[in-house]
PDB file of C-alpha atoms and ligand atoms in Angstrom:
ATOM      1  CA  MET A  18      -1.176 -10.186  18.317  1.00  0.00           C
ATOM      2  CA  ARG A  19      -0.422 -10.521  14.950  1.00  0.00           C
ATOM      3  CA  SER A  20       1.145  -7.335  13.566  1.00  0.00           C
ATOM      4  CA  VAL A  21       1.013  -6.416   9.321  1.00  0.00           C
ATOM      5  CA  LEU A  22       2.467  -2.846   7.971  1.00  0.00           C
ATOM      6  CA  VAL A  23      -0.106  -0.408   6.042  1.00  0.00           C
ATOM      7  CA  LEU A  24       2.950   1.531   3.729  1.00  0.00           C
ATOM      8  CA  ASN A  25       1.041   4.541   1.981  1.00  0.00           C
ATOM      9  CA  GLY A  26       3.911   7.316  -0.700  1.00  0.00           C
ATOM     10  CA  PRO A  27       4.461   9.860  -2.070  1.00  0.00           C
ATOM     11  CA  ASN A  28       1.678  12.485  -1.816  1.00  0.00           C
ATOM     12  CA  LEU A  29      -1.054  10.590  -0.274  1.00  0.00           C
ATOM     13  CA  ASN A  30      -0.474  12.285   2.971  1.00  0.00           C
ATOM     14  CA  LEU A  31      -2.387  14.846   1.367  1.00  0.00           C
ATOM     15  CA  LEU A  32      -5.149  13.139   0.653  1.00  0.00           C
ATOM     16  CA  GLY A  33      -8.733  14.489   1.921  1.00  0.00           C
ATOM     17  CA  THR A  34      -7.396  17.710  -0.340  1.00  0.00           C
ATOM     18  CA  ARG A  35      -5.001  15.746  -2.730  1.00  0.00           C
ATOM     19  CA  GLN A  36      -7.177  15.670  -6.919  1.00  0.00           C
ATOM     20  CA  PRO A  37     -10.642  14.952  -4.556  1.00  0.00           C
ATOM     21  CA  GLU A  38     -12.790  13.990  -7.944  1.00  0.00           C
ATOM     22  CA  VAL A  39      -9.684  11.269  -7.292  1.00  0.00           C
ATOM     23  CA  TYR A  40      -9.277  10.010  -4.262  1.00  0.00           C
ATOM     24  CA  GLY A  41     -11.700  11.447  -2.392  1.00  0.00           C
ATOM     25  CA  SER A  42     -12.267  13.559   0.364  1.00  0.00           C
ATOM     26  CA  THR A  43     -11.058  11.041   2.978  1.00  0.00           C
ATOM     27  CA  THR A  44      -7.840  11.640   5.006  1.00  0.00           C
ATOM     28  CA  LEU A  45      -4.784   9.933   5.669  1.00  0.00           C
ATOM     29  CA  ASN A  46      -5.139  10.099   9.045  1.00  0.00           C
ATOM     30  CA  MET A  47      -8.866   8.894   8.230  1.00  0.00           C
ATOM     31  CA  VAL A  48      -7.453   5.791   6.286  1.00  0.00           C
ATOM     32  CA  GLU A  49      -5.521   5.055   8.788  1.00  0.00           C
ATOM     33  CA  ASP A  50      -7.940   5.112  11.524  1.00  0.00           C
ATOM     34  CA  ALA A  51      -9.658   2.741   9.621  1.00  0.00           C
ATOM     35  CA  CYS A  52      -6.808   0.593   8.613  1.00  0.00           C
ATOM     36  CA  VAL A  53      -6.279   0.265  13.348  1.00  0.00           C
ATOM     37  CA  ALA A  54     -10.270  -0.029  13.960  1.00  0.00           C
ATOM     38  CA  HIS A  55     -10.733  -3.305  11.303  1.00  0.00           C
ATOM     39  CA  GLY A  56      -7.506  -5.030  11.588  1.00  0.00           C
ATOM     40  CA  ALA A  57      -7.966  -5.393  14.812  1.00  0.00           C
ATOM     41  CA  THR A  58     -11.624  -6.676  14.364  1.00  0.00           C
ATOM     42  CA  MET A  59      -9.511 -10.226  12.770  1.00  0.00           C
ATOM     43  CA  GLY A  60      -6.303  -9.899  14.894  1.00  0.00           C
ATOM     44  CA  LEU A  61      -3.749  -7.653  13.947  1.00  0.00           C
ATOM     45  CA  ASP A  62      -1.573  -4.958  14.695  1.00  0.00           C
ATOM     46  CA  VAL A  63      -1.705  -2.782  11.804  1.00  0.00           C
ATOM     47  CA  VAL A  64       0.575  -0.152  12.088  1.00  0.00           C
ATOM     48  CA  CYS A  65       1.174   3.026   9.503  1.00  0.00           C
ATOM     49  CA  PHE A  66       3.272   4.916   7.471  1.00  0.00           C
ATOM     50  CA  GLN A  67       3.507   7.380   5.029  1.00  0.00           C
ATOM     51  CA  SER A  68       7.011   8.576   3.144  1.00  0.00           C
ATOM     52  CA  ASN A  69       6.731  10.842   0.600  1.00  0.00           C
ATOM     53  CA  HIS A  70      10.837   9.588   0.465  1.00  0.00           C
ATOM     54  CA  GLU A  71      11.783   5.970  -1.835  1.00  0.00           C
ATOM     55  CA  GLY A  72      14.554   5.951   0.149  1.00  0.00           C
ATOM     56  CA  ASP A  73      12.354   5.604   4.047  1.00  0.00           C
ATOM     57  CA  LEU A  74       9.767   2.886   1.610  1.00  0.00           C
ATOM     58  CA  ILE A  75      12.278   0.581   1.619  1.00  0.00           C
ATOM     59  CA  ASP A  76      14.153   1.369   4.990  1.00  0.00           C
ATOM     60  CA  GLN A  77      10.223   0.831   6.487  1.00  0.00           C
ATOM     61  CA  ILE A  78       9.915  -3.402   3.272  1.00  0.00           C
ATOM     62  CA  HIS A  79      13.527  -3.666   4.590  1.00  0.00           C
ATOM     63  CA  LYS A  80      12.462  -3.670   9.207  1.00  0.00           C
ATOM     64  CA  ALA A  81       8.807  -5.036   8.428  1.00  0.00           C
ATOM     65  CA  LYS A  82      11.351  -8.314   8.042  1.00  0.00           C
ATOM     66  CA  GLY A  83      11.016 -10.092  12.164  1.00  0.00           C
ATOM     67  CA  THR A  84       8.071  -8.046  12.219  1.00  0.00           C
ATOM     68  CA  HIS A  85       5.539  -7.376  10.118  1.00  0.00           C
ATOM     69  CA  LEU A  86       3.588 -10.839   9.000  1.00  0.00           C
ATOM     70  CA  GLY A  87       2.588  -8.707   6.049  1.00  0.00           C
ATOM     71  CA  ILE A  88       2.429  -5.746   3.882  1.00  0.00           C
ATOM     72  CA  VAL A  89      -0.517  -3.173   2.719  1.00  0.00           C
ATOM     73  CA  LEU A  90       1.643  -0.976   0.347  1.00  0.00           C
ATOM     74  CA  ASN A  91       0.576   1.928  -2.201  1.00  0.00           C
ATOM     75  CA  ALA A  92       2.929   3.320  -3.470  1.00  0.00           C
ATOM     76  CA  GLY A  93       1.803   6.135  -4.279  1.00  0.00           C
ATOM     77  CA  ALA A  94       3.659   7.570  -7.961  1.00  0.00           C
ATOM     78  CA  TYR A  95       7.176   4.962  -7.068  1.00  0.00           C
ATOM     79  CA  THR A  96       4.565   1.418  -8.558  1.00  0.00           C
ATOM     80  CA  HIS A  97       5.016   3.048 -11.954  1.00  0.00           C
ATOM     81  CA  THR A  98       8.866   4.158 -12.129  1.00  0.00           C
ATOM     82  CA  SER A  99      10.238   2.291  -8.929  1.00  0.00           C
ATOM     83  CA  ILE A 100      12.029  -1.300  -9.616  1.00  0.00           C
ATOM     84  CA  ALA A 101      14.736  -0.330  -6.256  1.00  0.00           C
ATOM     85  CA  LEU A 102      10.657  -0.833  -4.158  1.00  0.00           C
ATOM     86  CA  HIS A 103      10.612  -3.901  -6.562  1.00  0.00           C
ATOM     87  CA  ASP A 104      13.609  -4.822  -5.656  1.00  0.00           C
ATOM     88  CA  ALA A 105      14.091  -4.663  -1.152  1.00  0.00           C
ATOM     89  CA  ILE A 106       9.431  -6.214  -1.391  1.00  0.00           C
ATOM     90  CA  ALA A 107      11.235  -9.364  -3.247  1.00  0.00           C
ATOM     91  CA  SER A 108      13.718  -9.497  -0.691  1.00  0.00           C
ATOM     92  CA  VAL A 109      12.178  -9.586   2.213  1.00  0.00           C
ATOM     93  CA  GLU A 110       9.690 -12.060   0.980  1.00  0.00           C
ATOM     94  CA  LEU A 111       6.547 -10.592   2.782  1.00  0.00           C
ATOM     95  CA  PRO A 112       3.166 -10.341   1.354  1.00  0.00           C
ATOM     96  CA  VAL A 113       2.454  -7.655  -0.247  1.00  0.00           C
ATOM     97  CA  VAL A 114      -0.959  -6.240  -1.277  1.00  0.00           C
ATOM     98  CA  GLU A 115      -0.568  -3.945  -3.468  1.00  0.00           C
ATOM     99  CA  VAL A 116      -3.649  -1.061  -2.997  1.00  0.00           C
ATOM    100  CA  HIS A 117      -4.416   2.284  -4.702  1.00  0.00           C
ATOM    101  CA  LEU A 118      -7.410   4.306  -4.223  1.00  0.00           C
ATOM    102  CA  SER A 119      -8.055   4.940  -7.907  1.00  0.00           C
ATOM    103  CA  ASN A 120      -8.855   2.374 -10.948  1.00  0.00           C
ATOM    104  CA  ILE A 121      -4.936   3.233 -12.082  1.00  0.00           C
ATOM    105  CA  HIS A 122      -5.549   0.963 -15.426  1.00  0.00           C
ATOM    106  CA  ALA A 123      -8.397   3.413 -16.712  1.00  0.00           C
ATOM    107  CA  ARG A 124      -5.945   6.268 -15.840  1.00  0.00           C
ATOM    108  CA  GLU A 125      -2.826   7.316 -18.265  1.00  0.00           C
ATOM    109  CA  ASP A 126      -1.518   4.137 -19.760  1.00  0.00           C
ATOM    110  CA  PHE A 127       1.644   5.438 -17.158  1.00  0.00           C
ATOM    111  CA  ARG A 128      -0.278   4.367 -14.435  1.00  0.00           C
ATOM    112  CA  HIS A 129      -0.699   1.286 -16.314  1.00  0.00           C
ATOM    113  CA  ARG A 130       2.307  -0.005 -15.261  1.00  0.00           C
ATOM    114  CA  SER A 131       3.236  -1.297 -11.589  1.00  0.00           C
ATOM    115  CA  TYR A 132       6.536  -2.397 -10.418  1.00  0.00           C
ATOM    116  CA  ILE A 133       4.542  -3.840  -7.958  1.00  0.00           C
ATOM    117  CA  ALA A 134       2.559  -6.213  -8.470  1.00  0.00           C
ATOM    118  CA  PRO A 135       4.847  -9.079 -10.086  1.00  0.00           C
ATOM    119  CA  VAL A 136       6.464  -9.219  -5.961  1.00  0.00           C
ATOM    120  CA  ALA A 137       2.982  -8.792  -4.266  1.00  0.00           C
ATOM    121  CA  ILE A 138       0.403 -11.310  -3.852  1.00  0.00           C
ATOM    122  CA  GLY A 139      -2.165  -8.922  -5.384  1.00  0.00           C
ATOM    123  CA  GLN A 140      -3.645  -5.825  -6.502  1.00  0.00           C
ATOM    124  CA  ILE A 141      -6.709  -3.718  -4.808  1.00  0.00           C
ATOM    125  CA  CYS A 142      -7.268  -0.412  -6.918  1.00  0.00           C
ATOM    126  CA  GLY A 143     -10.247   2.187  -8.202  1.00  0.00           C
ATOM    127  CA  PHE A 144     -12.934   1.558  -4.940  1.00  0.00           C
ATOM    128  CA  GLY A 145     -11.263   3.710  -3.084  1.00  0.00           C
ATOM    129  CA  ALA A 146     -10.700   4.182   0.911  1.00  0.00           C
ATOM    130  CA  LYS A 147     -12.488   1.249   1.027  1.00  0.00           C
ATOM    131  CA  GLY A 148      -9.716  -0.505  -0.930  1.00  0.00           C
ATOM    132  CA  TYR A 149      -7.702  -1.169   2.544  1.00  0.00           C
ATOM    133  CA  LEU A 150      -9.861  -2.837   4.153  1.00  0.00           C
ATOM    134  CA  LEU A 151     -10.667  -4.781   1.039  1.00  0.00           C
ATOM    135  CA  ALA A 152      -6.455  -5.681   1.826  1.00  0.00           C
ATOM    136  CA  LEU A 153      -6.200  -6.131   4.629  1.00  0.00           C
ATOM    137  CA  ASP A 154      -8.947  -8.400   3.609  1.00  0.00           C
ATOM    138  CA  ALA A 155      -6.914 -10.369   1.191  1.00  0.00           C
ATOM    139  CA  LEU A 156      -2.900 -10.190   3.032  1.00  0.00           C
ATOM    140  CA  ASN A 157      -4.809 -11.476   6.693  1.00  0.00           C
ATOM    141  CA  ALA A 158      -6.647 -14.518   4.017  1.00  0.00           C
ATOM    142  CA  ARG A 159      -3.003 -15.369   2.850  1.00  0.00           C
ATOM    143  CA  LEU A 160      -1.470 -14.967   6.313  1.00  0.00           C
ATOM    144  CA  GLU A 161      -3.573 -17.477   7.913  1.00  0.00           C
ATOM    145  CA  GLU A 162      -3.130 -20.225   4.992  1.00  0.00           C
ATOM    146  CA  MET A 163       0.260 -19.852   6.166  1.00  0.00           C
TER     147      MET A 163
HETATM  148  C1  DQA B 240      -2.388   5.788  -6.509  1.00  0.00           C
HETATM  149  C2  DQA B 240      -2.119   6.182  -8.381  1.00  0.00           C
HETATM  150  C3  DQA B 240      -1.178   6.346  -8.678  1.00  0.00           C
HETATM  151  O1  DQA B 240      -0.497   6.644 -10.176  1.00  0.00           O
HETATM  152  C4  DQA B 240      -0.715   7.859  -8.311  1.00  0.00           C
HETATM  153  O2  DQA B 240      -0.008   7.729  -8.514  1.00  0.00           O
HETATM  154  C5  DQA B 240      -0.835   8.006  -6.595  1.00  0.00           C
HETATM  155  C6  DQA B 240      -1.990   7.921  -5.847  1.00  0.00           C
HETATM  156  C7  DQA B 240      -4.219   5.706  -5.705  1.00  0.00           C
HETATM  157  O3  DQA B 240      -4.327   5.382  -4.623  1.00  0.00           O
HETATM  158  O4  DQA B 240      -5.166   5.516  -6.567  1.00  0.00           O
HETATM  159  O5  DQA B 240      -0.372   8.423  -5.821  1.00  0.00           O
HETATM  160  O6  DQA B 240      -1.556   5.101  -5.805  1.00  0.00           O
END
């Protein structure tokens, strides 16, 4: 089966209890289960990984080349700071869909900048946990065009 990676960054392990008024009450396990189930309907094998550490995320992006066809990435706060993640994505040349539960553009100014966006095929934000499924749809559509 075609394999894709759903990669979550710092603090996303706390989904469900972390600021539910901003991020919703869905836990990361629920998000990941929904991604696996939704991927299966499109013939995608979805592998999920979360880390609070920038280097671990970079390692996963490097390992994705040759293993996965693309990545759905919520880099959490590293979105707004990490040139290293930007460079890792540029290096592997895999299609990456950037996702955020919240609408980062409607929040504090420091969240408006994304270092992921210039190397992603697109960005989905503001739709809560559903955004991951929309991101998988977008990634699958791109993969079918390739
Ligand atoms: C987030 C938005 C980021 O600004 C924040 O640091 C997160 C979560 C989101 O999914 O809405 O950790 O990526």
